[in-house]
Amino acid sequence: MKIILLGAPGAGKGTQATKIAEKYGLIHISTGDIFRANIKGGTEIGKLAKSYIDAGKLVPDSVTCEIVKDRLSKQDVIGGYLLDGFPRSLYQAEELSKFADVDLCLNLEVDPALIMDRICGRRVCACGESYHVSTLNGSTTCAKCGGELYQRDDDNPETVKARLGTYNVMTAPLIAYYSAQNKLATVVCGTKTPDEVFEDVCKVLDSFQK
Ligand code: AMP
């Protein structure tokens, strides 16, 4: 399966992507993770990306599309992949269609009223796990690998507002775009736990696979 995971910031894309990739044996490709790795490594791409990420804006298409194109040219994606955070605009979707043929766009629909708390309370681990402070009971380490938890630089109220604006203007039109291609499936997250959302996600993916 070749899947796109779509959703506003705070919809739980990263959490669901990890679970989906594990269960269905897909390669998880997160453009946000790729940019953060570049920032950590001090690369030229990282230096460029940081200013956009900190401002809640999209990293320029020329850089982003090239990264994804290059990643999808690798042998390991032949068995299927999950794109988490790409495409994020109609332009990127058009570019993607030139070098990949995705089967499904899975849209995670989140209640806008919950987004700010979800993101600003998020603590993440370098291993990919993510938590909400309200469930940590004061712990600062990852229950999965023991790594130190931290808050992403862009998980602050000001940047989240900008990221939401960017999502509404640039990314939300992709819902209609993939719907028109009969490739859209929407899972409503509501107040469900990540495991409950994952059950719904699996129903969609299992029926799609048949
Ligand atoms: P994420 O981890 O998916 O929330 O992405 C974090 C940030 O990385 C976003 O707010 C953007 O600044 C940047 N980014 C991630 N994916 C893309 C993309 N497809 N196009 C442009 N910028 C992106």
Tab-separated table of C-alpha atoms and ligand atoms in Angstrom:
chain	number	residue	atom	x	y	z
A	1	MET	CA	0.000	0.000	0.000
A	2	LYS	CA	1.108	3.534	-0.724
A	3	ILE	CA	-0.627	5.845	1.684
A	4	ILE	CA	-0.728	9.554	2.421
A	5	LEU	CA	-1.585	10.556	5.961
A	6	LEU	CA	-3.333	13.909	6.089
A	7	GLY	CA	-4.481	15.933	9.079
A	8	ALA	CA	-4.186	19.251	10.881
A	9	PRO	CA	-1.369	19.746	13.385
A	10	GLY	CA	-2.318	17.800	16.510
A	11	ALA	CA	-4.465	15.242	14.668
A	12	GLY	CA	-2.074	12.514	15.779
A	13	LYS	CA	-0.469	11.797	12.407
A	14	GLY	CA	2.884	10.805	13.900
A	15	THR	CA	1.344	8.477	16.487
A	16	GLN	CA	-0.918	6.761	13.960
A	17	ALA	CA	1.842	6.606	11.358
A	18	THR	CA	4.111	4.657	13.704
A	19	LYS	CA	1.342	2.167	14.457
A	20	ILE	CA	0.270	1.798	10.812
A	21	ALA	CA	3.837	1.337	9.562
A	22	GLU	CA	4.463	-1.360	12.162
A	23	LYS	CA	1.252	-3.307	11.587
A	24	TYR	CA	1.165	-3.137	7.794
A	25	GLY	CA	4.922	-3.324	7.168
A	26	LEU	CA	5.130	0.074	5.496
A	27	ILE	CA	8.087	2.445	5.386
A	28	HIS	CA	7.207	5.560	7.386
A	29	ILE	CA	8.393	8.731	5.680
A	30	SER	CA	7.865	11.913	7.677
A	31	THR	CA	9.093	15.123	6.065
A	32	GLY	CA	8.954	16.824	9.490
A	33	ASP	CA	11.265	14.136	10.923
A	34	ILE	CA	13.615	14.497	7.949
A	35	PHE	CA	13.807	18.264	8.510
A	36	ARG	CA	14.361	17.853	12.270
A	37	ALA	CA	17.174	15.345	11.613
A	38	ASN	CA	18.768	17.862	9.241
A	39	ILE	CA	18.440	20.641	11.821
A	40	LYS	CA	20.071	18.428	14.443
A	41	GLY	CA	22.844	17.506	12.011
A	42	GLY	CA	23.469	21.171	11.143
A	43	THR	CA	23.110	20.570	7.375
A	44	GLU	CA	22.358	23.289	4.813
A	45	ILE	CA	18.831	21.898	4.427
A	46	GLY	CA	18.439	22.022	8.203
A	47	LYS	CA	19.566	25.649	8.388
A	48	LEU	CA	17.104	26.640	5.683
A	49	ALA	CA	14.228	24.563	7.079
A	50	LYS	CA	14.562	25.872	10.648
A	51	SER	CA	13.502	29.419	9.856
A	52	TYR	CA	10.330	28.217	8.124
A	53	ILE	CA	9.484	25.606	10.759
A	54	ASP	CA	9.934	28.098	13.597
A	55	ALA	CA	7.584	30.500	11.793
A	56	GLY	CA	4.951	27.791	11.220
A	57	LYS	CA	5.375	28.093	7.452
A	58	LEU	CA	6.002	25.480	4.790
A	59	VAL	CA	9.591	24.760	3.829
A	60	PRO	CA	9.966	25.714	0.129
A	61	ASP	CA	8.616	23.175	-2.369
A	62	SER	CA	11.875	22.965	-4.315
A	63	VAL	CA	13.608	21.494	-1.247
A	64	THR	CA	10.701	19.421	0.095
A	65	CYS	CA	9.664	17.781	-3.175
A	66	GLU	CA	13.268	16.880	-3.992
A	67	ILE	CA	13.717	15.204	-0.599
A	68	VAL	CA	10.593	13.095	-1.078
A	69	LYS	CA	11.392	12.250	-4.685
A	70	ASP	CA	14.843	11.093	-3.651
A	71	ARG	CA	13.485	9.060	-0.718
A	72	LEU	CA	10.891	7.329	-2.907
A	73	SER	CA	13.604	6.317	-5.378
A	74	LYS	CA	15.153	4.002	-2.763
A	75	GLN	CA	14.602	0.239	-3.018
A	76	ASP	CA	13.140	-0.203	0.469
A	77	VAL	CA	9.854	1.536	-0.407
A	78	ILE	CA	8.902	-1.064	-3.017
A	79	GLY	CA	6.786	-2.998	-0.486
A	80	GLY	CA	4.752	0.094	0.362
A	81	TYR	CA	5.086	3.328	2.286
A	82	LEU	CA	3.284	5.878	4.362
A	83	LEU	CA	3.814	9.574	3.692
A	84	ASP	CA	3.356	11.536	6.919
A	85	GLY	CA	3.223	15.299	6.367
A	86	PHE	CA	3.621	15.239	2.581
A	87	PRO	CA	2.042	16.522	0.414
A	88	ARG	CA	1.005	19.677	2.277
A	89	SER	CA	-0.222	21.721	-0.680
A	90	LEU	CA	-1.879	21.227	-4.041
A	91	TYR	CA	1.418	22.000	-5.731
A	92	GLN	CA	3.171	19.246	-3.758
A	93	ALA	CA	0.348	16.811	-4.564
A	94	GLU	CA	0.716	17.559	-8.274
A	95	GLU	CA	4.484	17.082	-8.035
A	96	LEU	CA	4.023	13.812	-6.150
A	97	SER	CA	1.725	12.484	-8.863
A	98	LYS	CA	4.622	12.860	-11.329
A	99	PHE	CA	6.824	10.350	-9.498
A	100	ALA	CA	4.453	8.237	-7.391
A	101	ASP	CA	1.000	6.718	-7.648
A	102	VAL	CA	-0.567	6.645	-4.190
A	103	ASP	CA	-3.456	4.298	-3.408
A	104	LEU	CA	-5.111	6.126	-0.548
A	105	CYS	CA	-5.171	9.398	1.337
A	106	LEU	CA	-6.134	8.792	4.952
A	107	ASN	CA	-7.475	11.978	6.504
A	108	LEU	CA	-7.419	12.240	10.309
A	109	GLU	CA	-10.120	14.696	11.332
A	110	VAL	CA	-9.497	16.371	14.670
A	111	ASP	CA	-11.714	18.722	16.696
A	112	PRO	CA	-10.141	22.208	16.241
A	113	ALA	CA	-10.950	23.049	19.892
A	114	LEU	CA	-8.574	20.311	21.074
A	115	ILE	CA	-5.608	21.152	18.911
A	116	MET	CA	-3.895	23.854	20.995
A	117	ASP	CA	-3.868	21.786	24.192
A	118	ARG	CA	-2.830	18.635	22.367
A	119	ILE	CA	0.176	20.249	20.717
A	120	CYS	CA	1.339	22.529	23.506
A	121	GLY	CA	1.112	19.631	25.976
A	122	ARG	CA	2.995	17.278	23.686
A	123	ARG	CA	6.324	15.799	24.760
A	124	VAL	CA	8.275	13.718	22.285
A	125	CYS	CA	11.137	11.253	22.324
A	126	ALA	CA	13.844	10.896	19.695
A	127	CYS	CA	12.603	7.305	19.111
A	128	GLY	CA	9.350	8.699	17.665
A	129	GLU	CA	7.066	8.146	20.658
A	130	SER	CA	4.923	11.047	21.723
A	131	TYR	CA	3.037	11.755	24.951
A	132	HIS	CA	0.790	14.365	26.534
A	133	VAL	CA	2.013	15.941	29.793
A	134	SER	CA	-1.304	15.116	31.457
A	135	THR	CA	-0.552	11.386	31.164
A	136	LEU	CA	3.096	11.486	32.252
A	137	ASN	CA	2.625	11.862	36.024
A	138	GLY	CA	5.760	13.995	36.178
A	139	SER	CA	7.922	11.485	34.302
A	140	THR	CA	10.422	12.996	31.857
A	141	THR	CA	11.506	9.780	30.161
A	142	CYS	CA	10.052	7.656	27.373
A	143	ALA	CA	8.160	4.556	28.561
A	144	LYS	CA	9.213	2.726	25.406
A	145	CYS	CA	12.973	3.330	25.242
A	146	GLY	CA	13.901	5.323	28.367
A	147	GLY	CA	15.026	8.326	26.289
A	148	GLU	CA	14.678	11.882	27.597
A	149	LEU	CA	11.416	13.581	26.556
A	150	TYR	CA	11.446	17.094	25.176
A	151	GLN	CA	9.119	19.698	23.699
A	152	ARG	CA	9.468	20.511	20.001
A	153	ASP	CA	10.557	24.130	19.357
A	154	ASP	CA	7.493	24.665	17.159
A	155	ASP	CA	5.034	23.307	19.753
A	156	ASN	CA	4.310	26.726	21.302
A	157	PRO	CA	1.029	28.687	21.060
A	158	GLU	CA	2.300	31.325	18.644
A	159	THR	CA	3.791	28.866	16.157
A	160	VAL	CA	0.800	26.527	16.470
A	161	LYS	CA	-1.509	29.399	15.442
A	162	ALA	CA	0.663	29.991	12.373
A	163	ARG	CA	0.795	26.254	11.580
A	164	LEU	CA	-3.003	26.048	11.753
A	165	GLY	CA	-3.321	29.013	9.406
A	166	THR	CA	-0.904	27.354	7.006
A	167	TYR	CA	-2.854	24.095	7.228
A	168	ASN	CA	-6.212	25.766	6.525
A	169	VAL	CA	-4.961	27.706	3.527
A	170	MET	CA	-2.411	25.347	1.973
A	171	THR	CA	-3.169	21.797	3.096
A	172	ALA	CA	-6.926	21.479	3.719
A	173	PRO	CA	-7.709	21.769	-0.047
A	174	LEU	CA	-6.069	18.356	-0.441
A	175	ILE	CA	-9.169	16.789	1.118
A	176	ALA	CA	-11.252	17.792	-1.908
A	177	TYR	CA	-8.357	16.997	-4.254
A	178	TYR	CA	-8.066	13.349	-3.174
A	179	SER	CA	-11.813	12.990	-2.730
A	180	ALA	CA	-12.271	13.931	-6.395
A	181	GLN	CA	-9.856	11.098	-7.245
A	182	ASN	CA	-11.835	8.639	-5.057
A	183	LYS	CA	-8.754	8.138	-2.931
A	184	LEU	CA	-9.926	9.770	0.283
A	185	ALA	CA	-10.885	8.008	3.511
A	186	THR	CA	-11.615	10.039	6.634
A	187	VAL	CA	-11.255	8.845	10.216
A	188	VAL	CA	-12.824	11.103	12.827
A	189	CYS	CA	-10.660	11.296	15.954
A	190	GLY	CA	-13.047	13.232	18.221
A	191	THR	CA	-12.087	12.567	21.813
A	192	LYS	CA	-10.991	8.988	21.116
A	193	THR	CA	-7.744	7.601	22.486
A	194	PRO	CA	-4.918	6.854	20.020
A	195	ASP	CA	-5.693	3.115	20.297
A	196	GLU	CA	-9.369	3.704	19.514
A	197	VAL	CA	-8.468	5.871	16.534
A	198	PHE	CA	-6.073	3.166	15.383
A	199	GLU	CA	-8.894	0.591	15.463
A	200	ASP	CA	-10.879	2.805	13.077
A	201	VAL	CA	-7.812	3.321	10.911
A	202	CYS	CA	-7.298	-0.453	10.686
A	203	LYS	CA	-10.929	-0.964	9.616
A	204	VAL	CA	-10.350	1.435	6.728
A	205	LEU	CA	-7.030	-0.107	5.735
A	206	ASP	CA	-8.245	-3.700	6.070
A	207	SER	CA	-11.294	-3.066	3.903
A	208	PHE	CA	-9.090	-1.243	1.418
A	209	GLN	CA	-6.674	-4.173	1.201
A	210	LYS	CA	-9.416	-6.735	0.409
B	1	AMP	P1	5.425	18.007	11.152
B	1	AMP	O1	6.445	17.237	11.930
B	1	AMP	O2	4.786	17.191	10.058
B	1	AMP	O3	4.425	18.685	12.037
B	1	AMP	O4	6.216	19.162	10.378
B	1	AMP	C1	6.887	20.193	11.095
B	1	AMP	C2	7.180	21.344	10.161
B	1	AMP	O5	8.055	20.911	9.096
B	1	AMP	C3	5.974	21.940	9.454
B	1	AMP	O6	5.272	22.869	10.271
B	1	AMP	C4	6.643	22.606	8.248
B	1	AMP	O7	7.282	23.815	8.631
B	1	AMP	C5	7.744	21.592	7.889
B	1	AMP	N1	7.241	20.612	6.913
B	1	AMP	C6	6.956	19.301	7.128
B	1	AMP	N2	6.488	18.726	6.023
B	1	AMP	C7	6.451	19.691	5.074
B	1	AMP	C8	6.030	19.738	3.712
B	1	AMP	N3	5.498	18.671	3.088
B	1	AMP	N4	6.166	20.905	3.037
B	1	AMP	C9	6.698	21.992	3.633
B	1	AMP	N5	7.076	22.037	4.914
B	1	AMP	C10	6.952	20.899	5.639
